[in-house]
PDB file of C-alpha atoms and ligand atoms in Angstrom:
ATOM      1  CA  VAL A   1     -23.091  81.641 -36.004  1.00 27.00           C
ATOM      2  CA  SER A   2     -23.954  83.028 -39.648  1.00 33.00           C
ATOM      3  CA  PHE A   3     -27.462  82.640 -41.102  1.00 30.00           C
ATOM      4  CA  ASN A   4     -27.813  83.772 -44.751  1.00 31.00           C
ATOM      5  CA  ARG A   5     -30.772  84.217 -46.780  1.00 32.00           C
ATOM      6  CA  ARG A   6     -30.263  80.770 -48.406  1.00 33.00           C
ATOM      7  CA  ASP A   7     -30.127  79.072 -44.900  1.00 33.00           C
ATOM      8  CA  PHE A   8     -33.404  81.066 -44.135  1.00 33.00           C
ATOM      9  CA  LEU A   9     -35.099  79.809 -47.273  1.00 35.00           C
ATOM     10  CA  LYS A  10     -34.102  76.091 -46.619  1.00 37.00           C
ATOM     11  CA  LEU A  11     -35.270  76.407 -42.888  1.00 36.00           C
ATOM     12  CA  THR A  12     -38.531  77.972 -44.250  1.00 39.00           C
ATOM     13  CA  ALA A  13     -39.124  75.144 -46.509  1.00 39.00           C
ATOM     14  CA  ALA A  14     -38.446  72.643 -43.624  1.00 38.00           C
ATOM     15  CA  SER A  15     -40.853  74.676 -41.467  1.00 41.00           C
ATOM     16  CA  SER A  16     -43.537  74.486 -44.144  1.00 39.00           C
ATOM     17  CA  ALA A  17     -43.295  70.681 -44.109  1.00 37.00           C
ATOM     18  CA  VAL A  18     -43.806  70.636 -40.355  1.00 40.00           C
ATOM     19  CA  VAL A  19     -46.650  73.213 -40.306  1.00 46.00           C
ATOM     20  CA  ALA A  20     -48.490  72.274 -43.462  1.00 36.00           C
ATOM     21  CA  VAL A  21     -51.359  74.590 -44.367  1.00 37.00           C
ATOM     22  CA  PRO A  22     -51.686  76.296 -41.126  1.00 42.00           C
ATOM     23  CA  ALA A  23     -55.239  77.900 -41.511  1.00 40.00           C
ATOM     24  CA  ARG A  24     -56.372  77.946 -45.108  1.00 38.00           C
ATOM     25  CA  GLY A  25     -58.148  74.722 -46.113  1.00 38.00           C
ATOM     26  CA  ARG A  26     -58.883  73.947 -42.514  1.00 45.00           C
ATOM     27  CA  ALA A  27     -62.223  75.846 -42.326  1.00 44.00           C
ATOM     28  CA  GLY A  28     -64.910  73.497 -41.986  1.00 47.00           C
ATOM     29  CA  GLU A  29     -62.927  70.653 -40.734  1.00 50.00           C
ATOM     30  CA  ALA A  30     -64.480  69.157 -37.778  1.00 51.00           C
ATOM     31  CA  ALA A  31     -61.232  67.960 -35.939  1.00 71.00           C
ATOM     32  CA  VAL A  32     -59.522  70.559 -33.957  1.00 78.00           C
ATOM     33  CA  PRO A  33     -55.995  69.693 -32.815  1.00 81.00           C
ATOM     34  CA  ASP A  34     -55.943  68.607 -29.201  1.00 87.00           C
ATOM     35  CA  GLN A  35     -54.073  71.696 -27.936  1.00 91.00           C
ATOM     36  CA  GLY A  36     -55.694  74.044 -30.498  1.00 95.00           C
ATOM     37  CA  TYR A  37     -53.891  76.427 -32.754  1.00 96.00           C
ATOM     38  CA  GLY A  38     -51.323  78.904 -31.837  1.00 97.00           C
ATOM     39  CA  ILE A  39     -48.591  81.384 -33.103  1.00 98.00           C
ATOM     40  CA  LEU A  40     -44.841  80.783 -32.914  1.00 98.00           C
ATOM     41  CA  VAL A  41     -42.899  84.251 -32.566  1.00 98.00           C
ATOM     42  CA  ASP A  42     -39.362  83.972 -33.808  1.00 98.00           C
ATOM     43  CA  THR A  43     -37.688  86.976 -32.379  1.00 98.00           C
ATOM     44  CA  VAL A  44     -34.497  86.585 -34.283  1.00 98.00           C
ATOM     45  CA  ALA A  45     -36.439  86.869 -37.591  1.00 98.00           C
ATOM     46  CA  CYS A  46     -38.502  89.885 -36.279  1.00 98.00           C
ATOM     47  CA  VAL A  47     -37.106  93.123 -37.366  1.00 97.00           C
ATOM     48  CA  GLY A  48     -39.421  95.355 -35.319  1.00 98.00           C
ATOM     49  CA  CYS A  49     -41.316  97.079 -38.351  1.00 98.00           C
ATOM     50  CA  ARG A  50     -44.613  97.237 -36.319  1.00 98.00           C
ATOM     51  CA  LYS A  51     -46.719  96.194 -39.406  1.00 98.00           C
ATOM     52  CA  CYS A  52     -48.295  93.428 -36.933  1.00 98.00           C
ATOM     53  CA  GLU A  53     -49.468  96.345 -34.607  1.00 98.00           C
ATOM     54  CA  TRP A  54     -51.208  98.114 -37.555  1.00 98.00           C
ATOM     55  CA  ALA A  55     -52.908  94.865 -38.710  1.00 98.00           C
ATOM     56  CA  CYS A  56     -53.954  94.143 -35.183  1.00 98.00           C
ATOM     57  CA  ASN A  57     -55.382  97.662 -34.946  1.00 97.00           C
ATOM     58  CA  ASP A  58     -57.185  97.121 -38.221  1.00 96.00           C
ATOM     59  CA  VAL A  59     -59.126  94.003 -37.057  1.00 96.00           C
ATOM     60  CA  SER A  60     -59.686  94.760 -33.504  1.00 96.00           C
ATOM     61  CA  GLY A  61     -62.365  97.420 -33.905  1.00 92.00           C
ATOM     62  CA  PHE A  62     -60.101 100.340 -32.834  1.00 95.00           C
ATOM     63  CA  PRO A  63     -60.318 103.831 -34.447  1.00 92.00           C
ATOM     64  CA  LYS A  64     -58.723 103.330 -37.765  1.00 91.00           C
ATOM     65  CA  LYS A  65     -55.161 104.309 -38.312  1.00 95.00           C
ATOM     66  CA  ASP A  66     -52.858 104.430 -41.413  1.00 95.00           C
ATOM     67  CA  LEU A  67     -49.915 102.031 -41.767  1.00 96.00           C
ATOM     68  CA  LYS A  68     -47.693 104.974 -41.969  1.00 96.00           C
ATOM     69  CA  ASP A  69     -48.749 105.965 -38.290  1.00 95.00           C
ATOM     70  CA  TYR A  70     -46.615 102.960 -37.456  1.00 97.00           C
ATOM     71  CA  ASP A  71     -43.488 104.136 -39.198  1.00 96.00           C
ATOM     72  CA  ASP A  72     -42.224 105.684 -35.920  1.00 96.00           C
ATOM     73  CA  LEU A  73     -39.675 103.214 -34.487  1.00 97.00           C
ATOM     74  CA  SER A  74     -38.478 105.434 -31.741  1.00 95.00           C
ATOM     75  CA  VAL A  75     -41.411 103.919 -29.602  1.00 96.00           C
ATOM     76  CA  LEU A  76     -39.361 100.749 -29.468  1.00 95.00           C
ATOM     77  CA  GLU A  77     -36.547 102.300 -27.305  1.00 89.00           C
ATOM     78  CA  LYS A  78     -38.864 101.907 -24.130  1.00 95.00           C
ATOM     79  CA  PRO A  79     -40.679  98.732 -23.118  1.00 96.00           C
ATOM     80  CA  ARG A  80     -44.453  98.940 -23.824  1.00 97.00           C
ATOM     81  CA  ARG A  81     -47.453  96.883 -22.799  1.00 97.00           C
ATOM     82  CA  PRO A  82     -50.782  96.417 -24.660  1.00 98.00           C
ATOM     83  CA  THR A  83     -53.181  99.145 -23.965  1.00 97.00           C
ATOM     84  CA  ALA A  84     -56.963  99.433 -24.211  1.00 97.00           C
ATOM     85  CA  THR A  85     -56.426 100.688 -27.956  1.00 97.00           C
ATOM     86  CA  ALA A  86     -53.404  98.427 -28.926  1.00 98.00           C
ATOM     87  CA  ASN A  87     -53.876  94.596 -28.520  1.00 98.00           C
ATOM     88  CA  THR A  88     -50.286  93.951 -29.392  1.00 98.00           C
ATOM     89  CA  VAL A  89     -47.151  95.996 -29.291  1.00 98.00           C
ATOM     90  CA  VAL A  90     -43.588  95.254 -30.325  1.00 98.00           C
ATOM     91  CA  ASN A  91     -40.509  95.776 -27.944  1.00 97.00           C
ATOM     92  CA  ARG A  92     -36.890  95.779 -28.879  1.00 97.00           C
ATOM     93  CA  PHE A  93     -34.347  94.095 -26.620  1.00 96.00           C
ATOM     94  CA  VAL A  94     -30.465  93.600 -26.491  1.00 94.00           C
ATOM     95  CA  ASP A  95     -28.216  91.060 -25.320  1.00 92.00           C
ATOM     96  CA  PRO A  96     -27.756  91.775 -21.497  1.00 91.00           C
ATOM     97  CA  ALA A  97     -24.357  90.327 -21.522  1.00 90.00           C
ATOM     98  CA  ASN A  98     -23.142  92.542 -24.264  1.00 88.00           C
ATOM     99  CA  PRO A  99     -25.380  95.577 -24.434  1.00 86.00           C
ATOM    100  CA  GLY A 100     -22.911  97.857 -26.224  1.00 85.00           C
ATOM    101  CA  ALA A 101     -22.422  95.435 -29.144  1.00 86.00           C
ATOM    102  CA  GLY A 102     -25.481  96.866 -31.049  1.00 85.00           C
ATOM    103  CA  ALA A 103     -27.156  93.567 -31.664  1.00 90.00           C
ATOM    104  CA  THR A 104     -30.894  94.049 -31.174  1.00 94.00           C
ATOM    105  CA  TRP A 105     -33.995  91.783 -31.573  1.00 96.00           C
ATOM    106  CA  SER A 106     -37.818  92.364 -31.299  1.00 97.00           C
ATOM    107  CA  ALA A 107     -40.579  90.755 -29.789  1.00 97.00           C
ATOM    108  CA  LYS A 108     -44.285  91.509 -29.975  1.00 98.00           C
ATOM    109  CA  VAL A 109     -46.329  91.076 -26.714  1.00 98.00           C
ATOM    110  CA  GLN A 110     -50.128  90.272 -26.421  1.00 98.00           C
ATOM    111  CA  CYS A 111     -52.370  87.691 -24.759  1.00 98.00           C
ATOM    112  CA  MET A 112     -50.543  84.456 -24.556  1.00 98.00           C
ATOM    113  CA  HIS A 113     -53.696  82.352 -24.796  1.00 98.00           C
ATOM    114  CA  CYS A 114     -52.916  80.029 -21.969  1.00 98.00           C
ATOM    115  CA  LEU A 115     -54.061  76.386 -22.160  1.00 97.00           C
ATOM    116  CA  ARG A 116     -55.167  76.771 -18.690  1.00 96.00           C
ATOM    117  CA  PRO A 117     -56.008  80.503 -18.551  1.00 97.00           C
ATOM    118  CA  ALA A 118     -56.145  82.175 -15.058  1.00 96.00           C
ATOM    119  CA  CYS A 119     -58.282  84.944 -16.530  1.00 97.00           C
ATOM    120  CA  VAL A 120     -61.131  82.358 -17.353  1.00 96.00           C
ATOM    121  CA  SER A 121     -60.746  80.865 -13.934  1.00 95.00           C
ATOM    122  CA  ALA A 122     -60.986  84.118 -12.158  1.00 94.00           C
ATOM    123  CA  CYS A 123     -64.018  85.430 -14.202  1.00 95.00           C
ATOM    124  CA  ILE A 124     -67.071  84.676 -12.085  1.00 92.00           C
ATOM    125  CA  VAL A 125     -69.514  85.439 -14.794  1.00 96.00           C
ATOM    126  CA  GLY A 126     -68.020  83.376 -17.685  1.00 96.00           C
ATOM    127  CA  ALA A 127     -67.173  86.388 -19.847  1.00 98.00           C
ATOM    128  CA  LEU A 128     -63.840  84.901 -20.787  1.00 98.00           C
ATOM    129  CA  LYS A 129     -63.609  81.370 -22.082  1.00 97.00           C
ATOM    130  CA  ARG A 130     -61.146  79.028 -24.015  1.00 97.00           C
ATOM    131  CA  GLU A 131     -62.443  78.003 -27.298  1.00 96.00           C
ATOM    132  CA  PRO A 132     -61.326  74.385 -28.592  1.00 94.00           C
ATOM    133  CA  SER A 133     -59.424  76.316 -31.329  1.00 94.00           C
ATOM    134  CA  GLY A 134     -56.986  77.712 -28.596  1.00 96.00           C
ATOM    135  CA  ALA A 135     -58.173  81.133 -28.525  1.00 97.00           C
ATOM    136  CA  VAL A 136     -59.100  82.735 -25.090  1.00 98.00           C
ATOM    137  CA  VAL A 137     -62.186  84.839 -26.144  1.00 98.00           C
ATOM    138  CA  TYR A 138     -63.856  87.731 -24.156  1.00 98.00           C
ATOM    139  CA  ASP A 139     -67.572  88.364 -24.185  1.00 98.00           C
ATOM    140  CA  ALA A 140     -68.383  91.944 -23.376  1.00 97.00           C
ATOM    141  CA  GLY A 141     -72.093  91.097 -23.004  1.00 97.00           C
ATOM    142  CA  LYS A 142     -71.328  89.005 -19.977  1.00 97.00           C
ATOM    143  CA  CYS A 143     -68.684  91.204 -18.444  1.00 97.00           C
ATOM    144  CA  MET A 144     -69.568  92.971 -15.222  1.00 95.00           C
ATOM    145  CA  GLY A 145     -66.369  95.075 -15.249  1.00 95.00           C
ATOM    146  CA  CYS A 146     -65.012  93.498 -11.989  1.00 94.00           C
ATOM    147  CA  ARG A 147     -61.579  93.152 -13.555  1.00 95.00           C
ATOM    148  CA  TYR A 148     -60.454  90.042 -11.708  1.00 93.00           C
ATOM    149  CA  CYS A 149     -59.049  88.815 -14.968  1.00 96.00           C
ATOM    150  CA  MET A 150     -56.533  91.677 -14.979  1.00 96.00           C
ATOM    151  CA  VAL A 151     -55.407  90.707 -11.420  1.00 94.00           C
ATOM    152  CA  ALA A 152     -55.367  87.186 -12.200  1.00 95.00           C
ATOM    153  CA  CYS A 153     -53.201  87.117 -15.533  1.00 96.00           C
ATOM    154  CA  PRO A 154     -49.670  86.065 -15.030  1.00 96.00           C
ATOM    155  CA  PHE A 155     -48.823  88.046 -18.000  1.00 97.00           C
ATOM    156  CA  GLN A 156     -50.500  91.387 -17.000  1.00 96.00           C
ATOM    157  CA  VAL A 157     -52.189  91.506 -20.383  1.00 98.00           C
ATOM    158  CA  PRO A 158     -55.894  92.306 -20.055  1.00 98.00           C
ATOM    159  CA  THR A 159     -56.517  96.229 -20.215  1.00 98.00           C
ATOM    160  CA  TYR A 160     -59.695  98.157 -19.538  1.00 98.00           C
ATOM    161  CA  GLU A 161     -61.335 101.100 -21.386  1.00 97.00           C
ATOM    162  CA  TYR A 162     -61.235 103.475 -18.423  1.00 96.00           C
ATOM    163  CA  ASP A 163     -61.947 106.322 -20.864  1.00 95.00           C
ATOM    164  CA  ASN A 164     -65.116 104.743 -21.996  1.00 94.00           C
ATOM    165  CA  ALA A 165     -67.639 105.949 -19.315  1.00 93.00           C
ATOM    166  CA  PHE A 166     -70.720 104.116 -20.475  1.00 93.00           C
ATOM    167  CA  THR A 167     -69.713 100.827 -22.088  1.00 94.00           C
ATOM    168  CA  PRO A 168     -66.139 100.121 -20.932  1.00 96.00           C
ATOM    169  CA  LYS A 169     -64.815  96.621 -21.980  1.00 97.00           C
ATOM    170  CA  VAL A 170     -61.954  94.611 -21.104  1.00 98.00           C
ATOM    171  CA  GLN A 171     -59.465  94.406 -24.116  1.00 98.00           C
ATOM    172  CA  LYS A 172     -56.989  91.871 -25.175  1.00 98.00           C
ATOM    173  CA  CYS A 173     -55.877  89.924 -28.338  1.00 98.00           C
ATOM    174  CA  SER A 174     -58.485  87.441 -29.551  1.00 98.00           C
ATOM    175  CA  LEU A 175     -56.134  85.155 -31.543  1.00 98.00           C
ATOM    176  CA  CYS A 176     -58.262  86.525 -34.462  1.00 97.00           C
ATOM    177  CA  HIS A 177     -60.721  83.855 -33.315  1.00 95.00           C
ATOM    178  CA  GLU A 178     -63.440  85.410 -35.616  1.00 92.00           C
ATOM    179  CA  ARG A 179     -61.183  85.350 -38.805  1.00 90.00           C
ATOM    180  CA  MET A 180     -60.409  81.679 -38.034  1.00 85.00           C
ATOM    181  CA  ALA A 181     -64.006  80.775 -37.489  1.00 83.00           C
ATOM    182  CA  GLN A 182     -65.274  82.643 -40.591  1.00 79.00           C
ATOM    183  CA  GLY A 183     -62.814  81.682 -43.223  1.00 73.00           C
ATOM    184  CA  GLY A 184     -59.986  79.669 -41.819  1.00 76.00           C
ATOM    185  CA  GLN A 185     -57.744  82.679 -42.361  1.00 88.00           C
ATOM    186  CA  ALA A 186     -54.480  83.149 -40.278  1.00 94.00           C
ATOM    187  CA  PRO A 187     -54.484  85.978 -37.588  1.00 97.00           C
ATOM    188  CA  ALA A 188     -53.933  89.452 -39.213  1.00 97.00           C
ATOM    189  CA  CYS A 189     -50.550  89.990 -37.511  1.00 98.00           C
ATOM    190  CA  VAL A 190     -49.280  86.706 -38.942  1.00 98.00           C
ATOM    191  CA  SER A 191     -50.494  87.522 -42.526  1.00 97.00           C
ATOM    192  CA  ILE A 192     -48.939  90.746 -42.666  1.00 98.00           C
ATOM    193  CA  CYS A 193     -45.534  89.926 -41.135  1.00 98.00           C
ATOM    194  CA  PRO A 194     -42.965  90.508 -43.895  1.00 97.00           C
ATOM    195  CA  ARG A 195     -40.124  88.385 -42.352  1.00 97.00           C
ATOM    196  CA  GLU A 196     -42.235  85.403 -41.593  1.00 96.00           C
ATOM    197  CA  ALA A 197     -41.388  85.991 -37.937  1.00 98.00           C
ATOM    198  CA  LEU A 198     -44.857  84.656 -36.971  1.00 98.00           C
ATOM    199  CA  THR A 199     -46.018  81.224 -37.908  1.00 98.00           C
ATOM    200  CA  TYR A 200     -49.555  80.038 -37.315  1.00 97.00           C
ATOM    201  CA  GLY A 201     -50.558  76.498 -37.015  1.00 95.00           C
ATOM    202  CA  PRO A 202     -51.540  73.561 -34.717  1.00 96.00           C
ATOM    203  CA  ARG A 203     -49.808  74.210 -31.401  1.00 97.00           C
ATOM    204  CA  ALA A 204     -48.188  70.850 -31.092  1.00 97.00           C
ATOM    205  CA  GLU A 205     -46.617  71.329 -34.528  1.00 97.00           C
ATOM    206  CA  LEU A 206     -45.339  74.752 -33.592  1.00 98.00           C
ATOM    207  CA  VAL A 207     -43.629  73.114 -30.666  1.00 98.00           C
ATOM    208  CA  ASP A 208     -41.891  70.714 -32.953  1.00 98.00           C
ATOM    209  CA  LEU A 209     -41.149  73.503 -35.494  1.00 98.00           C
ATOM    210  CA  ALA A 210     -39.500  75.520 -32.708  1.00 98.00           C
ATOM    211  CA  TRP A 211     -37.306  72.727 -31.604  1.00 98.00           C
ATOM    212  CA  ALA A 212     -36.411  71.891 -35.181  1.00 98.00           C
ATOM    213  CA  ARG A 213     -35.266  75.490 -35.555  1.00 98.00           C
ATOM    214  CA  ILE A 214     -33.219  75.312 -32.349  1.00 98.00           C
ATOM    215  CA  HIS A 215     -31.459  72.203 -33.558  1.00 98.00           C
ATOM    216  CA  GLN A 216     -30.966  73.179 -36.942  1.00 98.00           C
ATOM    217  CA  THR A 217     -29.267  76.514 -36.175  1.00 98.00           C
ATOM    218  CA  PRO A 218     -27.200  75.991 -33.225  1.00 97.00           C
ATOM    219  CA  GLY A 219     -26.308  79.210 -31.365  1.00 95.00           C
ATOM    220  CA  ARG A 220     -29.075  81.236 -33.034  1.00 97.00           C
ATOM    221  CA  TYR A 221     -31.595  80.639 -30.160  1.00 98.00           C
ATOM    222  CA  VAL A 222     -31.375  79.608 -26.344  1.00 98.00           C
ATOM    223  CA  GLU A 223     -32.605  75.910 -26.005  1.00 98.00           C
ATOM    224  CA  HIS A 224     -35.894  77.018 -24.711  1.00 98.00           C
ATOM    225  CA  VAL A 225     -39.228  77.226 -26.242  1.00 98.00           C
ATOM    226  CA  TYR A 226     -41.015  79.870 -24.171  1.00 98.00           C
ATOM    227  CA  GLY A 227     -44.677  78.991 -23.548  1.00 98.00           C
ATOM    228  CA  GLU A 228     -44.179  75.175 -24.190  1.00 98.00           C
ATOM    229  CA  HIS A 229     -44.524  74.645 -20.468  1.00 97.00           C
ATOM    230  CA  GLU A 230     -44.837  78.040 -18.718  1.00 97.00           C
ATOM    231  CA  VAL A 231     -48.123  78.038 -16.643  1.00 96.00           C
ATOM    232  CA  GLY A 232     -49.175  74.909 -18.270  1.00 96.00           C
ATOM    233  CA  GLY A 233     -48.555  76.012 -21.706  1.00 97.00           C
ATOM    234  CA  THR A 234     -49.539  78.710 -23.904  1.00 98.00           C
ATOM    235  CA  ALA A 235     -50.754  78.993 -27.545  1.00 98.00           C
ATOM    236  CA  TYR A 236     -48.147  81.893 -28.246  1.00 98.00           C
ATOM    237  CA  LEU A 237     -44.699  80.346 -28.306  1.00 98.00           C
ATOM    238  CA  TYR A 238     -41.353  82.240 -28.439  1.00 98.00           C
ATOM    239  CA  LEU A 239     -37.971  81.491 -29.763  1.00 98.00           C
ATOM    240  CA  THR A 240     -35.379  83.976 -28.329  1.00 98.00           C
ATOM    241  CA  PRO A 241     -31.684  84.440 -28.793  1.00 97.00           C
ATOM    242  CA  VAL A 242     -31.201  85.381 -25.039  1.00 96.00           C
ATOM    243  CA  PRO A 243     -33.053  83.924 -22.032  1.00 96.00           C
ATOM    244  CA  ALA A 244     -36.627  84.894 -22.326  1.00 96.00           C
ATOM    245  CA  GLN A 245     -36.731  87.359 -19.380  1.00 95.00           C
ATOM    246  CA  HIS A 246     -34.419  89.389 -21.376  1.00 95.00           C
ATOM    247  CA  ALA A 247     -36.959  89.502 -24.194  1.00 95.00           C
ATOM    248  CA  GLY A 248     -39.715  90.931 -21.811  1.00 95.00           C
ATOM    249  CA  LEU A 249     -41.260  87.525 -20.983  1.00 97.00           C
ATOM    250  CA  PRO A 250     -41.737  87.034 -17.271  1.00 97.00           C
ATOM    251  CA  VAL A 251     -40.037  84.012 -15.495  1.00 97.00           C
ATOM    252  CA  LEU A 252     -42.990  81.594 -14.533  1.00 96.00           C
ATOM    253  CA  GLY A 253     -43.105  78.085 -13.504  1.00 94.00           C
ATOM    254  CA  THR A 254     -44.953  75.299 -15.133  1.00 95.00           C
ATOM    255  CA  ARG A 255     -47.977  74.873 -12.967  1.00 91.00           C
ATOM    256  CA  PRO A 256     -51.273  76.419 -14.293  1.00 91.00           C
ATOM    257  CA  LEU A 257     -52.323  79.262 -11.976  1.00 83.00           C
ATOM    258  CA  PRO A 258     -55.707  78.015 -11.669  1.00 84.00           C
ATOM    259  CA  GLU A 259     -54.566  75.079  -9.594  1.00 81.00           C
ATOM    260  CA  HIS A 260     -53.385  77.683  -7.059  1.00 70.00           C
ATOM    261  CA  THR A 261     -56.461  80.029  -7.099  1.00 69.00           C
ATOM    262  CA  GLU A 262     -59.532  77.725  -7.693  1.00 69.00           C
ATOM    263  CA  PRO A 263     -59.611  75.991  -4.258  1.00 64.00           C
ATOM    264  CA  LEU A 264     -59.288  79.548  -2.547  1.00 62.00           C
ATOM    265  CA  GLN A 265     -61.975  80.999  -4.952  1.00 67.00           C
ATOM    266  CA  HIS A 266     -64.267  78.262  -4.110  1.00 61.00           C
ATOM    267  CA  ALA A 267     -63.982  78.651  -0.353  1.00 61.00           C
ATOM    268  CA  ILE A 268     -64.623  82.526  -0.699  1.00 61.00           C
ATOM    269  CA  PHE A 269     -67.842  81.813  -2.816  1.00 60.00           C
ATOM    270  CA  ALA A 270     -68.924  79.183  -0.325  1.00 61.00           C
ATOM    271  CA  GLY A 271     -68.553  81.448   2.547  1.00 60.00           C
ATOM    272  CA  PHE A 272     -70.247  84.411   0.732  1.00 55.00           C
ATOM    273  CA  LEU A 273     -67.320  86.719   1.372  1.00 59.00           C
ATOM    274  CA  PRO A 274     -67.461  90.056  -0.495  1.00 57.00           C
ATOM    275  CA  PRO A 275     -66.066  90.244  -3.924  1.00 59.00           C
ATOM    276  CA  LEU A 276     -63.259  92.513  -2.857  1.00 62.00           C
ATOM    277  CA  ALA A 277     -61.708  89.427  -1.056  1.00 66.00           C
ATOM    278  CA  LEU A 278     -61.252  87.879  -4.440  1.00 64.00           C
ATOM    279  CA  PHE A 279     -58.784  90.574  -5.331  1.00 66.00           C
ATOM    280  CA  GLY A 280     -56.726  89.897  -2.255  1.00 69.00           C
ATOM    281  CA  VAL A 281     -56.799  86.203  -2.815  1.00 66.00           C
ATOM    282  CA  LEU A 282     -55.833  86.531  -6.432  1.00 65.00           C
ATOM    283  CA  SER A 283     -53.047  88.927  -5.606  1.00 68.00           C
ATOM    284  CA  MET A 284     -51.648  86.754  -2.857  1.00 68.00           C
ATOM    285  CA  ALA A 285     -52.038  83.539  -4.856  1.00 65.00           C
ATOM    286  CA  MET A 286     -49.987  85.175  -7.716  1.00 63.00           C
ATOM    287  CA  ARG A 287     -47.201  86.083  -5.214  1.00 64.00           C
ATOM    288  CA  SER A 288     -47.119  82.626  -3.688  1.00 63.00           C
ATOM    289  CA  PHE A 289     -47.303  81.159  -7.096  1.00 61.00           C
ATOM    290  CA  LYS A 290     -44.112  82.882  -8.276  1.00 57.00           C
ATOM    291  CA  ALA A 291     -42.297  82.025  -4.923  1.00 54.00           C
ATOM    292  CA  ASP A 292     -43.285  78.511  -5.220  1.00 55.00           C
ATOM    293  CA  ASP A 293     -42.030  78.144  -8.750  1.00 53.00           C
ATOM    294  CA  ASP A 294     -38.812  79.888  -8.012  1.00 51.00           C
ATOM    295  CA  ASP A 295     -38.188  77.378  -5.251  1.00 53.00           C
ATOM    296  CA  ASP A 296     -38.945  74.442  -7.517  1.00 49.00           C
ATOM    297  CA  ARG A 297     -36.544  75.764 -10.123  1.00 48.00           C
ATOM    298  CA  GLU A 298     -33.779  76.255  -7.472  1.00 50.00           C
ATOM    299  CA  ALA A 299     -34.544  72.654  -6.291  1.00 49.00           C
ATOM    300  CA  ASP A 300     -34.359  71.386  -9.909  1.00 45.00           C
ATOM    301  CA  SER A 301     -31.093  73.215 -10.638  1.00 43.00           C
TER     302      SER A 301
HETATM  303  S1  LIG B   1     -44.676  92.426 -38.709  1.00 50.52           S
HETATM  304 FE1  LIG B   1     -43.262  90.645 -38.290  1.00 50.52          FE
HETATM  305  S2  LIG B   1     -41.259  91.425 -38.463  1.00 50.52           S
HETATM  306 FE2  LIG B   1     -42.608  93.311 -38.125  1.00 50.52          FE
HETATM  307  S3  LIG B   1     -42.659  93.764 -36.205  1.00 50.52           S
HETATM  308 FE3  LIG B   1     -44.229  92.442 -36.469  1.00 50.52          FE
HETATM  309  S4  LIG B   1     -43.399  90.411 -36.127  1.00 50.52           S
HETATM  310 FE4  LIG B   1     -41.682  91.817 -36.374  1.00 50.52          FE
HETATM  311  S1  LIG B   2     -52.270  85.549 -20.952  1.00 50.52           S
HETATM  312 FE1  LIG B   2     -53.656  86.469 -19.441  1.00 50.52          FE
HETATM  313  S2  LIG B   2     -55.447  87.143 -20.472  1.00 50.52           S
HETATM  314 FE2  LIG B   2     -54.241  85.761 -21.826  1.00 50.52          FE
HETATM  315  S3  LIG B   2     -55.164  83.806 -21.629  1.00 50.52           S
HETATM  316 FE3  LIG B   2     -53.335  83.845 -20.333  1.00 50.52          FE
HETATM  317  S4  LIG B   2     -54.386  84.505 -18.372  1.00 50.52           S
HETATM  318 FE4  LIG B   2     -55.891  85.045 -19.840  1.00 50.52          FE
HETATM  319  S1  LIG B   3     -53.790  87.321 -33.291  1.00 50.52           S
HETATM  320 FE1  LIG B   3     -55.076  88.997 -33.949  1.00 50.52          FE
HETATM  321  S2  LIG B   3     -55.890  89.992 -32.150  1.00 50.52           S
HETATM  322 FE2  LIG B   3     -54.024  88.872 -31.663  1.00 50.52          FE
HETATM  323  S3  LIG B   3     -52.356  90.224 -31.906  1.00 50.52           S
HETATM  324 FE3  LIG B   3     -52.523  89.058 -33.828  1.00 50.52          FE
HETATM  325  S4  LIG B   3     -53.990  90.477 -35.027  1.00 50.52           S
HETATM  326 FE4  LIG B   3     -54.139  91.103 -33.079  1.00 50.52          FE
END
């Protein structure tokens, strides 16, 4: 399927109609959409330039870097994960059915901002919470460093500042919550993306936009909006040209993880069992969660 610049512009115009004025102009509005805001990642439009990595570094309070420090695209050759000094990283992927054809796409990875976040559920001191805006935010002042959130996250996102001996913190993407709150600005990664591979807006409208792109450009994407239903839904959504697991996105079921873990956690707290038990419970729950959902998918297919 060919997709030229004119098609792209037409589609972008259609997209704008769906996601009207994503952030600007919404500051001060009392109403927040039911599902909050989110970001749609179009992995076909992404060219893997890593500018979003730089913009994220710039707003995340990490040691400052120059944009040219991100010119090295050789790092895309191996899959990477967010680190304690990089809340988002871009990975390159190929068509597994035709790896020698030379076609590549790129996808940035970061916290998915789950609608029912397992990290929030696992944090026993309330250091993580989901804001009405859709952002899952971290409060270092409340964190006791137990790292249950790292065990609970089905996307293996939160990282920990092991090199910081005195004030170590958990790190993860904030959905640029403070930018949103202060001035209704779009997240930094969205603002800088030169290919409009990232779209910010009310999550429900992004789901509609994603399906509109799928239907308007048959063959360009698989018919699946990743994050629409995974683990109960996520604020970050992905369009991919091949099944999402080949773009580095884990195969997960639709049930929110807290539905699996919370009854066990409550039992542990009621019995005053040592906190270490929670690590075991969360790990076991994750394994059974994946197994259950694999069974569900097989039953559905
Ligand atoms: S800035 Fe946009 S095009 Fe460049 S790597 Fe990030 S998402 Fe892709
Ligand atoms: S992706 Fe992980 S860290 Fe982010 S909200 Fe979901 S459970 Fe929490
Ligand atoms: S939303 Fe903000 S914190 Fe999250 S990846 Fe983009 S720039 Fe980084």
